[in-house]
PDB file of C-alpha atoms in Angstrom:
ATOM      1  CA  UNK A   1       0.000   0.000   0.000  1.00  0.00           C
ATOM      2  CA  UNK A   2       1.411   3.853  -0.714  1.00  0.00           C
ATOM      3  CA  UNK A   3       2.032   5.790   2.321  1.00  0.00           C
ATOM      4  CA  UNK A   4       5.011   6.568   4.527  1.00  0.00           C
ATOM      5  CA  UNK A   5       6.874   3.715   6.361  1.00  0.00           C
ATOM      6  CA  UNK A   6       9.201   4.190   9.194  1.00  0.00           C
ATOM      7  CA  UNK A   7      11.702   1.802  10.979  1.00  0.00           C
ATOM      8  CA  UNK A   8      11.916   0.444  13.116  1.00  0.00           C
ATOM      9  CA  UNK A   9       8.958   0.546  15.117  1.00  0.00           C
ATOM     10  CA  UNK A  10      10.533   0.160  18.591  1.00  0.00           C
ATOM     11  CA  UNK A  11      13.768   1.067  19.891  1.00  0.00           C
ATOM     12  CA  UNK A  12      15.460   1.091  23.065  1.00  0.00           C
ATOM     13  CA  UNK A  13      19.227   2.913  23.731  1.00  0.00           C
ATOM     14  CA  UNK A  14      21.754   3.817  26.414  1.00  0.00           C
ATOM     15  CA  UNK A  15      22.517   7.291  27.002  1.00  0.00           C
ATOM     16  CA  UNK A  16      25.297   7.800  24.258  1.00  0.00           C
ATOM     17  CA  UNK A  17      24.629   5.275  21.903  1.00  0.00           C
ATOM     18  CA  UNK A  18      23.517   6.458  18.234  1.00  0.00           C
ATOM     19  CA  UNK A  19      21.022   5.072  15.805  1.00  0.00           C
ATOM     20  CA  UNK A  20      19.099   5.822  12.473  1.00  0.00           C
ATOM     21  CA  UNK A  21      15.209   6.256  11.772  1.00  0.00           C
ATOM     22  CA  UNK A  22      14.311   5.615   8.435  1.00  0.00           C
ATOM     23  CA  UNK A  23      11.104   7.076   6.593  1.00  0.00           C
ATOM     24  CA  UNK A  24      10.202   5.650   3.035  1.00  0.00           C
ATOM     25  CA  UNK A  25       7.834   7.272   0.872  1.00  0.00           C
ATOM     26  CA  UNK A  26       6.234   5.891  -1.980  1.00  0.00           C
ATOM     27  CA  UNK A  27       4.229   8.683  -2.847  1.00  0.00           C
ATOM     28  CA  UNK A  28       6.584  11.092  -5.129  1.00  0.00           C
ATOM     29  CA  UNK A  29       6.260  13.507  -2.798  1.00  0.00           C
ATOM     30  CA  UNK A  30       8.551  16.749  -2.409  1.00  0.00           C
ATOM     31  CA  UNK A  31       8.177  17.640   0.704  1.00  0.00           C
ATOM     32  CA  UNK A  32       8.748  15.496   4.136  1.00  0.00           C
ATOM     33  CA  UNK A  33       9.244  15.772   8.041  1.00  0.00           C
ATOM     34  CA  UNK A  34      10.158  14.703  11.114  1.00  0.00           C
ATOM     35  CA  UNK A  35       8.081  15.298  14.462  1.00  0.00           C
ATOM     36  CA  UNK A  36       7.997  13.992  17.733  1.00  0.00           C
ATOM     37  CA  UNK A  37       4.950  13.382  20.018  1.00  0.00           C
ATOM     38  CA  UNK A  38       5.727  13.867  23.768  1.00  0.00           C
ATOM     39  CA  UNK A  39       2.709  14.061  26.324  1.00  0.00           C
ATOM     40  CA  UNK A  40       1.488  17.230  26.674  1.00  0.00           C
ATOM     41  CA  UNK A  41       3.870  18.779  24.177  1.00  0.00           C
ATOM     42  CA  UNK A  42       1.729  18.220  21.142  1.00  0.00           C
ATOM     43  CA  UNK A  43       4.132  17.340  18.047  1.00  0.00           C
ATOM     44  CA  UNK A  44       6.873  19.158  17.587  1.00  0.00           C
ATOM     45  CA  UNK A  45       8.981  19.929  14.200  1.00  0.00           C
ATOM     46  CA  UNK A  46      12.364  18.719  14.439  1.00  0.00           C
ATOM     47  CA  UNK A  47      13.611  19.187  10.833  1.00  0.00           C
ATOM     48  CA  UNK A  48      12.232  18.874   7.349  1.00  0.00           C
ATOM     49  CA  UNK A  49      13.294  18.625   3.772  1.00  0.00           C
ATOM     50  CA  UNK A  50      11.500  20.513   1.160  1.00  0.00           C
ATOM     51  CA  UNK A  51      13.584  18.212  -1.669  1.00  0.00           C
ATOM     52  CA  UNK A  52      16.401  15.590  -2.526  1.00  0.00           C
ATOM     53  CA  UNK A  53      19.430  16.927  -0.856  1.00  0.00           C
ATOM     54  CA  UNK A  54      17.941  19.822   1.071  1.00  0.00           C
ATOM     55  CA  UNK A  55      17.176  19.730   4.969  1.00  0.00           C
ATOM     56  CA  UNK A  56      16.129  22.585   7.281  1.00  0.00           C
ATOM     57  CA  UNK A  57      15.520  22.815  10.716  1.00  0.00           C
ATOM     58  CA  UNK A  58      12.390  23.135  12.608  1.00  0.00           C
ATOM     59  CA  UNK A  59      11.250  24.349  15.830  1.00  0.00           C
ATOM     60  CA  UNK A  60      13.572  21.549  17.924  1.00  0.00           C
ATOM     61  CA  UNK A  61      16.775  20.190  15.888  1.00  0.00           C
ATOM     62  CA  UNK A  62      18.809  20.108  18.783  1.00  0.00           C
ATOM     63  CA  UNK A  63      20.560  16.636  18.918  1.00  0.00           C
ATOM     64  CA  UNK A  64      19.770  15.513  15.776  1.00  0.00           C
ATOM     65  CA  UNK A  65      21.192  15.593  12.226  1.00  0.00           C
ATOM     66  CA  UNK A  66      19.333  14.489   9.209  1.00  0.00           C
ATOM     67  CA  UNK A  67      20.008  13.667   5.647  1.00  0.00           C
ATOM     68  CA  UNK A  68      17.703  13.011   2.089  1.00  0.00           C
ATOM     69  CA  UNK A  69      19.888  11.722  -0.506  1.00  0.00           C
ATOM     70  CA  UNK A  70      16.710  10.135  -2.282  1.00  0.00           C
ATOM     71  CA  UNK A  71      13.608  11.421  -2.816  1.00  0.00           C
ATOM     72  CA  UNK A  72      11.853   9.105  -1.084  1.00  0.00           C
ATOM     73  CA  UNK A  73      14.001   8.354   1.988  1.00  0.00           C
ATOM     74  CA  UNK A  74      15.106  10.958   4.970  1.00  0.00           C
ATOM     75  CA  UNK A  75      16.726   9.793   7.559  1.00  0.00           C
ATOM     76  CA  UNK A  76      16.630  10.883  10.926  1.00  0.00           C
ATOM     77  CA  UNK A  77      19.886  10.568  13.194  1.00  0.00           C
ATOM     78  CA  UNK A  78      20.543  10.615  17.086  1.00  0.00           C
ATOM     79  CA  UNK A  79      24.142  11.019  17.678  1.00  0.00           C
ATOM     80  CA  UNK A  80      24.588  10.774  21.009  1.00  0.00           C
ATOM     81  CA  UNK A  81      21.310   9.919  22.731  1.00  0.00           C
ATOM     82  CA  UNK A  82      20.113  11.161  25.897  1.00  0.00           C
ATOM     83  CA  UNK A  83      16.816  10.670  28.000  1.00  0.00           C
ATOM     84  CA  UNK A  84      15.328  13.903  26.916  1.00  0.00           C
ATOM     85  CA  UNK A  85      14.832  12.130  23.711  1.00  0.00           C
ATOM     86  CA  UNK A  86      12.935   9.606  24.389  1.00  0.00           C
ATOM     87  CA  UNK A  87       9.863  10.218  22.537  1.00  0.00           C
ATOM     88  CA  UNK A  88       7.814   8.673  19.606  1.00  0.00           C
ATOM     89  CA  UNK A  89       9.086  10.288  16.354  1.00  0.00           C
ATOM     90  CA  UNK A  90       6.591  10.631  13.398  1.00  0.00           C
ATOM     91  CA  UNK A  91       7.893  10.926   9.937  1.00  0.00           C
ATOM     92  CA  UNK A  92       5.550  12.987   7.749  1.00  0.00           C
ATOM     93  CA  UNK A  93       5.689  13.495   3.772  1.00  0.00           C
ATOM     94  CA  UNK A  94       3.267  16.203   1.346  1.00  0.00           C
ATOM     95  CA  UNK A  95       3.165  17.114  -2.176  1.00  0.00           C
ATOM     96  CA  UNK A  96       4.926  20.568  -1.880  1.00  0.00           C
ATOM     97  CA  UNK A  97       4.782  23.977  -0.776  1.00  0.00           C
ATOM     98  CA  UNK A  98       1.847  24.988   2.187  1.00  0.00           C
ATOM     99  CA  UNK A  99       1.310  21.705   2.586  1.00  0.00           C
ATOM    100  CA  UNK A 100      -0.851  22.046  -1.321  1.00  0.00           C
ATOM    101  CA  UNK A 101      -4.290  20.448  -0.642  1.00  0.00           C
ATOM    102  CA  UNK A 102      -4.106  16.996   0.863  1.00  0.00           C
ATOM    103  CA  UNK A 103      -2.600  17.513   4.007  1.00  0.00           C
ATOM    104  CA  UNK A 104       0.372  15.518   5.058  1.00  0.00           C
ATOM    105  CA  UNK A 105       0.236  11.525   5.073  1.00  0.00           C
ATOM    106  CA  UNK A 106       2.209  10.202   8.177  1.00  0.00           C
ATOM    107  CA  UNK A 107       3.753   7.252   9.196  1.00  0.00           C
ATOM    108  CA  UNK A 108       2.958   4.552  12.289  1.00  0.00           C
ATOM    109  CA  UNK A 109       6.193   5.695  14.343  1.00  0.00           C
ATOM    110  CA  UNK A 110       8.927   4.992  15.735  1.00  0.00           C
ATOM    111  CA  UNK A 111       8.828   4.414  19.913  1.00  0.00           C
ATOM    112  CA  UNK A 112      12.137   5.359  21.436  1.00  0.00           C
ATOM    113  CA  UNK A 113      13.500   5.077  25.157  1.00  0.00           C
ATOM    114  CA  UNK A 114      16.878   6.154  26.156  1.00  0.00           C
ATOM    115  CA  UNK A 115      17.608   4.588  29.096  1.00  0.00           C
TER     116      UNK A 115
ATOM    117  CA  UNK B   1       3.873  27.532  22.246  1.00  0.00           C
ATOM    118  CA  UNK B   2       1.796  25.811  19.776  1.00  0.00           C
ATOM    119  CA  UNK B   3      -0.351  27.778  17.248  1.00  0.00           C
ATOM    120  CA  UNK B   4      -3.621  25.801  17.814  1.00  0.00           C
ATOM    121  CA  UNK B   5      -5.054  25.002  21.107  1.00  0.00           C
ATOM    122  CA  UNK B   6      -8.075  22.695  21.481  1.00  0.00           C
ATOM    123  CA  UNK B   7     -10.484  22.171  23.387  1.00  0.00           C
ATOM    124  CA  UNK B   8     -11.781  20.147  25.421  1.00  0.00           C
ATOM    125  CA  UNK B   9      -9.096  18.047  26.708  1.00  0.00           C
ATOM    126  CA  UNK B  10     -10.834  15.158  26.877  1.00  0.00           C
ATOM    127  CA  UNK B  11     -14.568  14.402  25.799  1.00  0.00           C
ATOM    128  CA  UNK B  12     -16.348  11.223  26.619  1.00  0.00           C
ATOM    129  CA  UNK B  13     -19.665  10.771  24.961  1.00  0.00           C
ATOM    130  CA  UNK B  14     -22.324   7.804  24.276  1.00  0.00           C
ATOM    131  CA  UNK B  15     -22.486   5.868  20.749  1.00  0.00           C
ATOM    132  CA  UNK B  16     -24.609   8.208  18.658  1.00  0.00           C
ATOM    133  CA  UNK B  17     -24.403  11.488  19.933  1.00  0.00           C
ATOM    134  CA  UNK B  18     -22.352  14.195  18.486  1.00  0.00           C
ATOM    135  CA  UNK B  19     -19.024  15.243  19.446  1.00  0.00           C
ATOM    136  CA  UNK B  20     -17.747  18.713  19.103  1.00  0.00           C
ATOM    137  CA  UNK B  21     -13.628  20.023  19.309  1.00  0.00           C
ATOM    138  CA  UNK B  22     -12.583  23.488  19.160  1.00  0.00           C
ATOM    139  CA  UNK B  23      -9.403  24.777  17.783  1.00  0.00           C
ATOM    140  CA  UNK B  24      -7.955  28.696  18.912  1.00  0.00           C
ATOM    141  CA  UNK B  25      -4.817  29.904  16.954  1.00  0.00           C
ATOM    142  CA  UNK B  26      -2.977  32.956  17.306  1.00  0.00           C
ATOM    143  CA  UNK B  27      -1.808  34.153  13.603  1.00  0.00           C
ATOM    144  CA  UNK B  28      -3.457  34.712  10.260  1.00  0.00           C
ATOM    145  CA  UNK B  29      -3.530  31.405   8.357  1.00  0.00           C
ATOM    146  CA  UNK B  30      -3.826  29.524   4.747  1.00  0.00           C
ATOM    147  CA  UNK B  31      -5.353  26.934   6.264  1.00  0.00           C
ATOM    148  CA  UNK B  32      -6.612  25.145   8.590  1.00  0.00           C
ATOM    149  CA  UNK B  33      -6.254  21.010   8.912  1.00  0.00           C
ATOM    150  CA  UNK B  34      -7.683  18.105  11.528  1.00  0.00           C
ATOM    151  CA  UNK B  35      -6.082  14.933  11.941  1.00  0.00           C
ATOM    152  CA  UNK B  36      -7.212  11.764  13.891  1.00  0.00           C
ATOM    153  CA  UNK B  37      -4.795   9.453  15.994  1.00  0.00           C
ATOM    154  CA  UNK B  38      -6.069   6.242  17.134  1.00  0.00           C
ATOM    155  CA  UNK B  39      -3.948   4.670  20.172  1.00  0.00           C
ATOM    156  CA  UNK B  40      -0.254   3.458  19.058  1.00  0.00           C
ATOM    157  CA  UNK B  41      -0.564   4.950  15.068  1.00  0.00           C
ATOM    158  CA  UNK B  42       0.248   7.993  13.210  1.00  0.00           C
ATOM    159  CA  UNK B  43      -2.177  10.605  12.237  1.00  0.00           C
ATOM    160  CA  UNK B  44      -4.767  10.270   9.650  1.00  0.00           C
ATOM    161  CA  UNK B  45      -5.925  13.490   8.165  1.00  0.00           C
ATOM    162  CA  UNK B  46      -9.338  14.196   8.340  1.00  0.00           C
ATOM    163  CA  UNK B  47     -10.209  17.380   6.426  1.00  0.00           C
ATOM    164  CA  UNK B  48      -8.949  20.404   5.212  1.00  0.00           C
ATOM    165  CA  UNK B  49     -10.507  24.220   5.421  1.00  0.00           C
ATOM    166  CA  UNK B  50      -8.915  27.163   3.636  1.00  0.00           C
ATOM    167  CA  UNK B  51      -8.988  30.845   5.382  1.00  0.00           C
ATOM    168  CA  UNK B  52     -12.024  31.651   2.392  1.00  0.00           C
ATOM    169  CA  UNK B  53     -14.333  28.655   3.369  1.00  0.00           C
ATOM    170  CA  UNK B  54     -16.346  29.468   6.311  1.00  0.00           C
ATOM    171  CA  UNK B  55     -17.905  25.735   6.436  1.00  0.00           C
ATOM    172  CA  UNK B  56     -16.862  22.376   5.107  1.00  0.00           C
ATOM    173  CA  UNK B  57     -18.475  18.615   5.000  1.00  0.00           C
ATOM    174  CA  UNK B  58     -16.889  15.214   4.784  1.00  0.00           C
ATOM    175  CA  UNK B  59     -19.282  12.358   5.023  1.00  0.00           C
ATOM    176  CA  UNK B  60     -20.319  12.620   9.209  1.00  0.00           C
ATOM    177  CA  UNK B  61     -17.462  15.304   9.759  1.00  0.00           C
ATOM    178  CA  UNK B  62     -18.396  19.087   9.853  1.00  0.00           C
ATOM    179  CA  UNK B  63     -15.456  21.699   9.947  1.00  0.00           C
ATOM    180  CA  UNK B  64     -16.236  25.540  10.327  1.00  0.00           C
ATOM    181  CA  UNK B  65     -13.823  27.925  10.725  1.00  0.00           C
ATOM    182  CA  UNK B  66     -14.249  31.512  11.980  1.00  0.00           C
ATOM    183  CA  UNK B  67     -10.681  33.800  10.947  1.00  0.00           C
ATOM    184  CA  UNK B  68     -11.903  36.607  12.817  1.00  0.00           C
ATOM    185  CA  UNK B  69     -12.010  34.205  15.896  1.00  0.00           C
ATOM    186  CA  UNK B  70      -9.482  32.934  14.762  1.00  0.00           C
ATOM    187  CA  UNK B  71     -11.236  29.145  15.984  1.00  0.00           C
ATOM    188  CA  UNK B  72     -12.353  26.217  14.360  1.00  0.00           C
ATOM    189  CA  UNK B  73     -14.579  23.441  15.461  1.00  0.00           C
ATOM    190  CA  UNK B  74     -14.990  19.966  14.438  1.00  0.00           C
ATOM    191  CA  UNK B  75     -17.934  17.931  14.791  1.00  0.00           C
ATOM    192  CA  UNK B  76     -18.320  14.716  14.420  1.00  0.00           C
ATOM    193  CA  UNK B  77     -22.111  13.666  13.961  1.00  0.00           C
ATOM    194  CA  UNK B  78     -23.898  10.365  14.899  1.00  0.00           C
ATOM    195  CA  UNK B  79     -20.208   9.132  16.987  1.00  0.00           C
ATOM    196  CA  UNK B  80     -19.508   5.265  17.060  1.00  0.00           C
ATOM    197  CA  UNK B  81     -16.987   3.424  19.201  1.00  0.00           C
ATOM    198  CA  UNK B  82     -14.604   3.514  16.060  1.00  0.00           C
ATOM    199  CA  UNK B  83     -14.640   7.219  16.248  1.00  0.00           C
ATOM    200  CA  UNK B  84     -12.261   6.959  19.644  1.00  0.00           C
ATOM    201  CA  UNK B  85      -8.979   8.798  19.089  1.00  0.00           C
ATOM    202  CA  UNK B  86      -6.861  11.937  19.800  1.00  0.00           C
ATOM    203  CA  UNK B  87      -7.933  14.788  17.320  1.00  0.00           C
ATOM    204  CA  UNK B  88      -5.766  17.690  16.511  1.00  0.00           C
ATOM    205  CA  UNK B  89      -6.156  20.218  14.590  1.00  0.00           C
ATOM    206  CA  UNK B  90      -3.234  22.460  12.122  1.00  0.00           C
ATOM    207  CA  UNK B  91      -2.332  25.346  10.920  1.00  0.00           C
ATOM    208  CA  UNK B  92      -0.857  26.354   7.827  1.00  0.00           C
ATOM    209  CA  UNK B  93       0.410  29.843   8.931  1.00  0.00           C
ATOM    210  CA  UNK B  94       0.546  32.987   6.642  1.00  0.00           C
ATOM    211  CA  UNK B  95       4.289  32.956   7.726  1.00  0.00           C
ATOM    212  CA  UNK B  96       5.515  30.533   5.703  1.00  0.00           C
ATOM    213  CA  UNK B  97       6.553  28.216   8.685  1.00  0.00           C
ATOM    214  CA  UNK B  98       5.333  24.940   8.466  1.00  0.00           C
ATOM    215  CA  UNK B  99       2.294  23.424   9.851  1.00  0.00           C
ATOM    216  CA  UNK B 100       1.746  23.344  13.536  1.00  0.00           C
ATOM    217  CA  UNK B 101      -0.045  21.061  15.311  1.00  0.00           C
ATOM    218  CA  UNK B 102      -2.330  21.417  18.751  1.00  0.00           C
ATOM    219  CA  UNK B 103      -1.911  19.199  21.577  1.00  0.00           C
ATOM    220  CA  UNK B 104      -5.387  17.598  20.793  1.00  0.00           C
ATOM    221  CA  UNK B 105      -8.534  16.548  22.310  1.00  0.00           C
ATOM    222  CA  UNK B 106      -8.727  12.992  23.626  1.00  0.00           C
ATOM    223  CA  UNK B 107     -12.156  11.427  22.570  1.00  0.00           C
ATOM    224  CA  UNK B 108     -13.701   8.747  23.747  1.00  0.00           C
ATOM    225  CA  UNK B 109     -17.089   6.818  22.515  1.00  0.00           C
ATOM    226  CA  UNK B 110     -18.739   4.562  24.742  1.00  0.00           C
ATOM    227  CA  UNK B 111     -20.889   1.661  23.187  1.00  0.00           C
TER     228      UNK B 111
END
């Protein structure tokens, strides 16, 4: 089925260890994202890529680096994780600019604990 | 803080009856987008309203949106068990930042 697949769907780390999300889209789509849901905290714009080898950072990038060196893939990266980060990160793709008419199509997410 | 707020919280109701979210944001918008969450998945979006569109239908979903408000409410007619889920609303800011999500309203549907 089309849509927006992330892996893996559960992770747990030690303080300091690094790891990769993926996010596939099958979609064609220009335009994709990375969020993460924390209670109370809504979701929050980490960084997003508005094409194949562009990134930009959003409204936390702090402690994380990102890279799109295929259309359909952007990969989020934890260098050195900490607690603070454990969250569930949602990877979100759209057809371009203002999010066009269609809204954004998101994937199932990824569940992370730092321990 | 986040550009859309909703409200209520939380919102328990009986199969059948209608359910009704609000959405406040703070700066002038293109649009204006809800999204459903069931427990564990990502978000599914719902509908979308531009800042011209006062009202907007989707089978049992009704979205209005008031820019002078600056609200939005969502109502969800004739509610069923499946209809239990976190709804948030977005906003597509004038800006040019991207869009912004509220923290949501929890609801529940009780058979």
């Amino acid at each position: 089925n089309a849509g927006v697949t992330q892996t893996p769907k559960f992770r747990v780390l030690k303080t300091g260890q690094s790891m990769t999300l993926l996010c596939a889209q099958d979609m064609n789509h220009e335009y994709m994202y990375w969020y993460r849901q924390d209670p109370g905290m809504g979701l929050r714009l980490i960084h997003y890529s508005v094409g194949e080898g562009t990134t930009a950072k959003g409204e936390v990038p702090d402690g994380y680096n990102v890279s799109r060196l295929k259309k359909q893939n952007f990969l989020l990266g934890l260098e050195s994780a900490a607690p603070s980060q454990t969250s569930v990160y949602f990877c979100a793709s759209s057809y371009g600019w203002r999010s066009a008419n269609y809204g954004y199509t998101f994937g199932s997410g990824t569940r992370l604990t730092v321990v | 803080s986040q550009q859309g707020e909703e409200d209520p919280q939380a919102l328990s109701i009986q199969e059948g009856e209608n359910a009704t979210m609000n959405c406040s944001y703070k700066t002038s918008i293109n649009n204006l987008q809800w999204y459903r969450q069931n427990s564990g998945r990502g978000l599914v979006h719902l509908i979308l309203i531009r800042s011209n569109e006062r009202e907007k239908h989707s089978g049992r979903l009704r979205v209005t949106l008031d820019t002078s408000k600056k609200s939005s409410s969502l109502l969800i007619t004739a509610s069923r068990a499946a209809d239990t889920a976190s709804y948030f609303c977005a906003t597509d800011p004038l800006s040019g930042s991207r869009l912004t999500f509220g923290e949501g309203t929890q609801l529940t549907v009780n058979p």
